[in-house]
Coordinates of C-alpha atoms and ligand atoms in Angstrom, one line a residue:
M1 CA -0.1 0.1 0.2
M2 CA 1.4 3.5 -0.8
Q3 CA 1.7 6.2 1.7
T4 CA -0.7 9.1 1.3
R5 CA 0.7 12.5 2.1
I6 CA -1.5 15.5 3.0
L7 CA 0.3 18.9 2.2
R8 CA -0.3 22.2 1.8
A9 CA 0.0 23.4 -1.9
E10 CA 3.4 25.0 -1.8
G11 CA 7.0 24.4 -2.6
E12 CA 8.0 20.7 -2.7
A13 CA 4.3 19.5 -2.5
L14 CA 3.5 21.2 -6.0
H15 CA 6.7 19.7 -7.5
L16 CA 5.5 16.3 -6.2
A17 CA 2.0 16.8 -7.8
K18 CA 3.4 17.7 -11.2
E19 CA 5.7 14.6 -10.8
Y20 CA 2.8 12.3 -9.9
L21 CA 0.6 13.6 -12.6
E22 CA 3.2 13.2 -15.4
R23 CA 3.7 9.7 -14.2
G24 CA 0.0 9.0 -14.7
E25 CA -0.8 8.8 -11.2
V26 CA -3.6 10.4 -9.3
V27 CA -3.7 13.6 -7.1
A28 CA -6.4 15.0 -4.8
F29 CA -6.7 18.9 -4.3
H30 CA -8.9 21.4 -2.8
T31 CA -11.3 23.5 -4.6
E32 CA -13.9 26.1 -3.5
T33 CA -16.7 23.6 -4.1
V34 CA -15.5 20.0 -2.8
Y35 CA -12.1 18.3 -3.2
G36 CA -11.4 16.9 -6.6
L37 CA -9.5 13.7 -7.6
G38 CA -7.3 14.8 -10.5
A39 CA -5.5 13.2 -13.5
D40 CA -3.7 14.2 -16.6
A41 CA -6.9 14.6 -18.7
R42 CA -5.0 13.6 -21.9
S43 CA -3.8 10.2 -20.6
D44 CA -6.1 7.4 -21.1
D45 CA -4.6 5.3 -18.4
A46 CA -4.7 8.1 -15.9
V47 CA -8.3 8.9 -16.6
R48 CA -9.3 5.2 -16.4
R49 CA -7.5 5.0 -13.1
V50 CA -9.8 7.8 -11.7
F51 CA -12.9 5.8 -12.5
A52 CA -11.1 2.7 -11.1
L53 CA -10.2 4.4 -7.8
K54 CA -13.9 5.8 -7.5
G55 CA -15.7 2.8 -8.5
R56 CA -17.4 5.4 -10.8
P57 CA -19.7 4.0 -13.4
S58 CA -18.2 4.3 -16.8
D59 CA -21.1 6.4 -18.4
N60 CA -20.5 9.4 -15.8
P61 CA -18.1 11.8 -17.5
L62 CA -15.4 13.9 -15.8
I63 CA -15.0 17.7 -15.5
V64 CA -11.6 19.3 -16.9
H65 CA -10.0 21.9 -14.7
V66 CA -7.8 24.3 -16.2
H67 CA -5.7 27.0 -14.6
A68 CA -7.1 30.3 -16.4
E69 CA -9.6 31.2 -19.1
Y70 CA -7.2 31.3 -21.8
D71 CA -6.7 27.3 -21.6
I72 CA -10.3 26.7 -22.3
S73 CA -10.2 27.7 -26.0
P74 CA -7.6 25.0 -27.3
L75 CA -9.9 22.4 -26.1
I76 CA -13.4 23.7 -27.3
D77 CA -14.9 23.8 -30.7
G78 CA -16.3 27.2 -30.5
E79 CA -18.6 29.0 -28.1
P80 CA -22.0 31.1 -28.3
P81 CA -21.8 35.0 -27.3
Y82 CA -23.4 34.2 -24.1
A83 CA -20.7 31.7 -23.1
A84 CA -18.1 34.3 -23.3
A85 CA -20.1 36.8 -21.3
L86 CA -20.6 34.0 -18.8
R87 CA -16.9 33.2 -18.6
R88 CA -16.1 36.9 -17.8
A89 CA -18.5 37.1 -15.2
F90 CA -18.0 33.8 -13.1
L91 CA -14.5 32.4 -13.9
P92 CA -12.7 31.5 -11.9
G93 CA -15.4 30.0 -9.7
P94 CA -18.0 27.4 -9.1
L95 CA -19.3 27.1 -12.6
T96 CA -18.7 24.3 -15.3
M97 CA -19.3 25.0 -18.8
V98 CA -20.2 22.2 -21.1
Y99 CA -19.1 23.0 -24.9
P100 CA -18.5 21.0 -28.1
S101 CA -15.3 19.2 -27.5
K102 CA -12.2 19.5 -30.0
G103 CA -11.1 15.8 -28.8
K104 CA -7.9 17.0 -27.2
V105 CA -8.1 15.1 -24.2
S106 CA -8.7 11.3 -23.5
K107 CA -12.0 10.0 -25.0
Y108 CA -12.5 8.5 -21.4
V109 CA -13.1 11.8 -20.1
S110 CA -16.5 12.4 -21.6
C111 CA -17.5 8.9 -21.7
G112 CA -18.2 8.8 -25.4
L113 CA -20.3 12.2 -25.5
E114 CA -19.2 14.8 -28.0
T115 CA -19.3 17.7 -25.4
L116 CA -16.5 18.5 -22.6
A117 CA -17.1 19.8 -19.5
I118 CA -14.5 22.6 -18.4
R119 CA -14.2 24.5 -15.1
V120 CA -11.6 27.1 -13.8
P121 CA -11.7 26.8 -9.9
S122 CA -10.9 29.9 -7.8
S123 CA -9.5 28.4 -4.6
P124 CA -5.8 29.2 -4.1
T125 CA -4.8 25.8 -3.7
A126 CA -6.6 24.6 -6.7
Q127 CA -4.9 27.4 -8.8
A128 CA -1.4 27.0 -7.4
F129 CA -1.8 23.3 -8.4
L130 CA -3.0 23.9 -12.0
R131 CA -0.4 26.7 -12.5
A132 CA 2.3 24.1 -11.3
V133 CA 1.3 21.0 -13.3
D134 CA 0.5 23.0 -16.4
L135 CA -1.7 20.7 -18.0
P136 CA -5.7 19.8 -18.3
V137 CA -6.8 18.0 -15.2
A138 CA -9.5 15.7 -15.2
A139 CA -11.1 15.5 -11.8
P140 CA -14.4 14.3 -10.5
S141 CA -15.3 14.8 -6.6
A142 CA -12.7 12.9 -4.5
N143 CA -15.2 10.2 -2.8
L144 CA -15.9 6.8 -3.5
S145 CA -18.8 6.6 -6.1
K146 CA -22.3 7.2 -4.4
H147 CA -20.6 8.3 -1.0
V148 CA -20.7 11.7 0.3
S149 CA -18.4 14.5 -1.4
P150 CA -15.4 15.6 0.5
V151 CA -15.1 18.9 2.0
T152 CA -11.9 18.4 4.0
A153 CA -8.6 16.8 3.3
G154 CA -9.6 14.2 6.0
H155 CA -12.6 13.3 4.1
V156 CA -10.6 12.3 1.0
Y157 CA -8.1 10.4 3.3
D158 CA -11.0 8.3 4.8
D159 CA -11.9 7.3 1.3
F160 CA -8.6 6.7 -0.5
A161 CA -5.6 6.5 2.3
G162 CA -3.1 4.0 0.8
E163 CA -4.6 4.5 -2.7
I164 CA -3.2 8.0 -3.8
P165 CA 0.0 9.5 -2.8
L166 CA -1.0 13.1 -2.2
I167 CA -3.9 15.2 -1.0
L168 CA -3.3 19.0 -1.4
D169 CA -5.1 20.6 1.5
G170 CA -6.4 23.9 1.4
G171 CA -8.6 23.7 4.6
A172 CA -12.4 23.2 4.5
C173 CA -14.2 24.0 1.2
T174 CA -16.2 27.3 1.6
G175 CA -18.4 26.4 -1.4
G176 CA -19.5 23.1 0.0
I177 CA -21.6 21.6 -3.0
E178 CA -20.4 20.6 -6.6
S179 CA -20.2 23.4 -9.2
T180 CA -23.4 24.5 -11.3
V181 CA -22.9 22.5 -14.6
L182 CA -24.1 24.5 -17.5
D183 CA -24.8 23.4 -21.2
C184 CA -23.4 26.0 -23.4
T185 CA -24.2 24.1 -26.7
G186 CA -27.3 25.4 -27.6
D187 CA -28.8 29.2 -28.3
V188 CA -29.7 29.4 -24.4
P189 CA -27.6 28.3 -21.6
R190 CA -29.2 25.6 -19.8
I191 CA -28.6 24.2 -16.1
L192 CA -27.8 20.4 -16.1
R193 CA -26.8 20.5 -12.4
Q194 CA -27.8 23.5 -10.0
G195 CA -24.9 24.8 -7.8
L196 CA -23.5 27.9 -6.3
V197 CA -23.9 30.0 -9.4
T198 CA -27.5 30.1 -9.7
R199 CA -30.2 30.5 -12.6
E200 CA -31.0 33.7 -11.6
M201 CA -27.3 34.9 -11.6
I202 CA -26.8 33.1 -15.2
A203 CA -30.1 34.7 -16.7
D204 CA -28.8 38.3 -15.4
V205 CA -25.8 37.9 -17.8
A206 CA -27.0 35.9 -20.4
G207 CA -30.5 37.1 -20.6
D208 CA -32.2 33.7 -20.2
C209 CA -31.4 30.5 -18.5
G210 CA -33.2 27.1 -18.8
V211 CA -33.2 24.0 -16.6
Y212 CA -32.8 20.6 -18.0
R213 CA -35.3 17.9 -16.6
P214 CA -34.7 14.3 -17.9
Q215 CA -37.7 12.9 -19.2
R216 CA -38.5 9.2 -18.3
G217 CA -36.6 6.6 -20.2
E218 CA -34.3 9.4 -21.9
R219 CA -30.5 9.1 -21.2
P220 CA -29.8 12.2 -18.9
K221 CA -27.8 15.0 -20.4
S222 CA -25.7 15.3 -17.2
P223 CA -25.3 11.4 -16.5
G224 CA -24.2 12.2 -12.9
M225 CA -27.6 13.1 -12.0
A226 CA -28.4 9.5 -11.1
Y227 CA -30.9 8.9 -8.4
R228 CA -29.6 8.1 -5.2
H229 CA -26.2 9.8 -4.7
Y230 CA -24.2 11.8 -2.0
S231 CA -25.4 9.2 0.5
P232 CA -24.3 8.8 4.0
S233 CA -23.6 5.0 5.2
C234 CA -26.0 5.2 8.1
R235 CA -29.6 4.6 7.8
T236 CA -31.8 7.9 6.6
A237 CA -35.3 9.0 6.7
Y238 CA -36.7 12.5 5.0
C239 CA -39.4 14.2 6.4
R240 CA -41.3 17.5 5.5
T241 CA -42.7 18.2 8.9
A242 CA -41.1 18.4 12.5
E243 CA -43.9 16.2 13.9
E244 CA -42.8 13.5 11.6
A245 CA -39.1 13.8 12.3
E246 CA -39.8 13.8 16.0
T247 CA -42.0 10.6 15.9
L248 CA -39.2 8.8 13.8
C249 CA -36.6 9.9 16.4
R250 CA -38.6 8.5 19.3
E251 CA -39.1 5.2 17.4
E252 CA -35.4 4.9 17.0
E253 CA -34.7 5.5 20.5
G254 CA -37.1 2.9 21.5
R255 CA -35.1 0.7 19.5
G256 CA -32.1 1.7 21.2
G257 CA -30.6 3.5 18.6
T258 CA -29.2 7.1 18.2
P259 CA -31.1 9.6 16.0
Y260 CA -29.7 12.7 14.6
I261 CA -31.6 15.3 13.0
L262 CA -30.3 17.4 10.0
C263 CA -32.4 20.6 9.7
A264 CA -32.3 24.3 9.0
S265 CA -31.6 26.8 12.2
A266 CA -35.2 27.9 11.9
D267 CA -36.2 24.3 12.8
L268 CA -34.0 24.0 15.9
P269 CA -36.5 25.1 18.5
A270 CA -38.8 21.8 17.5
F271 CA -35.9 19.6 18.6
S272 CA -34.4 20.7 22.0
G273 CA -32.4 17.9 23.9
R274 CA -32.1 16.1 20.6
N275 CA -28.8 15.6 18.8
V276 CA -28.9 18.0 15.9
L277 CA -26.8 19.0 12.9
D278 CA -27.5 22.5 12.2
L279 CA -27.3 23.3 8.4
G280 CA -27.5 27.1 9.1
G281 CA -29.9 29.8 8.0
T282 CA -29.0 30.8 4.4
G283 CA -28.6 28.9 1.3
E284 CA -24.9 29.5 1.4
E285 CA -24.4 28.4 5.0
M286 CA -26.7 25.1 4.1
A287 CA -24.4 24.5 1.0
K288 CA -21.2 24.9 3.0
N289 CA -22.4 22.5 6.1
L290 CA -24.4 19.8 4.3
Y291 CA -21.7 17.3 3.5
A292 CA -19.7 17.9 6.6
H293 CA -22.9 16.9 8.5
L294 CA -23.7 13.9 6.5
R295 CA -20.1 12.6 7.1
T296 CA -20.5 13.2 11.0
A297 CA -24.0 11.5 10.8
E298 CA -22.3 8.5 9.4
R299 CA -20.1 8.2 12.2
E300 CA -22.3 8.9 15.1
A301 CA -25.9 8.2 14.3
T302 CA -27.8 5.2 13.7
L303 CA -30.7 6.8 12.0
L304 CA -30.5 10.3 10.4
V305 CA -33.7 12.1 10.1
G306 CA -33.5 14.9 7.5
L307 CA -36.0 17.6 7.6
E308 CA -36.4 19.7 4.5
P309 CA -35.4 23.5 5.0
R310 CA -38.5 25.8 4.1
E311 CA -36.0 28.4 2.6
R312 CA -36.3 28.7 -1.2
G313 CA -34.6 30.5 -4.1
G314 CA -30.9 31.1 -5.2
V315 CA -28.5 28.3 -3.9
M316 CA -31.3 26.7 -2.2
A317 CA -32.0 24.7 -5.7
G318 CA -28.6 23.2 -5.2
V319 CA -28.8 22.6 -1.6
L320 CA -32.3 20.8 -1.9
N321 CA -31.1 18.8 -5.0
R322 CA -28.2 17.4 -3.0
M323 CA -30.0 17.0 0.0
R324 CA -32.8 15.2 -1.3
R325 CA -30.6 12.9 -3.4
A326 CA -28.5 12.1 -0.3
F327 CA -31.7 10.6 1.2
G328 CA -32.9 9.1 -1.9
V329 CA -35.7 11.3 -2.6
E330 CA -36.8 12.4 -6.0
D331 CA -35.9 15.9 -6.6
E332 CA -38.5 18.3 -7.8
T333 CA -36.8 21.5 -8.2
Ligands
AMP1 P1 -18.3 15.1 -10.1 O1 -17.1 15.8 -10.2 O2 -18.1 13.8 -9.4 O3 -19.5 15.8 -9.6 O4 -18.9 14.6 -11.6 C1 -19.1 15.8 -12.7 C2 -20.3 15.8 -13.2 O5 -20.3 16.9 -14.5 C3 -20.9 14.6 -14.0 O6 -21.6 13.9 -13.1 C4 -21.9 15.2 -14.9 O7 -23.2 15.2 -14.4 C5 -21.1 16.4 -15.3 N1 -20.7 16.4 -16.7 C6 -19.3 16.1 -16.8 N2 -19.0 16.2 -18.2 C7 -20.3 16.3 -18.8 C8 -20.8 16.7 -20.2 N3 -19.6 16.5 -21.3 N4 -21.7 16.8 -20.4 C9 -22.8 17.0 -19.4 N5 -22.5 16.8 -17.9 C10 -21.3 16.6 -17.9
MG2 MG1 -19.1 13.6 -7.6

């Protein structure tokens, strides 16, 4: 088994990261959304290793991470005018843009699609890493497939200790949920996965913004949007009222279990004396706290009861999408 080192993204660690990637190995790194598991996007073997490490289905494509906006155009086959405006407005940042691909990276990155998803992360760690390695980095979230996405270096270590040589530690992720994925191949931009850059923010710049909803039986445009995902390993239940949540907790206690509640700050008063994981008050706070709380629950709870927050608008679309899917509930947003 190899030793997995956790290092800040500076000096020797950046040299090591470059060496590892050039050798076809995989390195985890901090971004402002969640930690990524990165490989040289041009190498078939390195990209396939990412799928193997995660146990990721071979039809779930990866996002290519580059250091700066000017690294995008060599990889894509043209872009509509609104996409240039969106790049200027939101990059670097938590927005992934899907373009027609020029086929310059391994075919395994896009899993047979003719498009390529690209992002320029803003975290200083990701920026230092991408500048140092100086190649396009294919990177999904650094968790085992279907498990909760990692928002600390420790979370990555828990899933991949002994399997990867290096984790570039940038502390806790400030964003907390995965990037917004935006289809930029049509006349109007269309959200494939909700995230921190919201539909409202995109429509402000592009004039309009659609949201893709897969039709039954259709192959989804964003294959990662499978049903159950981001799930903690403990038992879970999802409620829309505090009464329902309280009843489930009492039943679990009656069985000798340890129930935990996951809810917004506004709902805390309903659960005094209970083990509560407080999501916070705003959409941004809930995005930042969600995955860390799911990881805590799987260590400490026998049953995690999620109470759906009542907040709506902005980042809540992304938060509710991830929360519902972690609990195996159909997303209606
Ligand atoms: P992850 O980084 O684990 O959140 O996975 C990246 C996600 O980006 C995938 O699950 C897809 O939903 C999305 N994605 C990546 N490439 C494409 C693409 N070419 N077209 C549409 N969606 C994509
Ligand atoms: Mg993922």
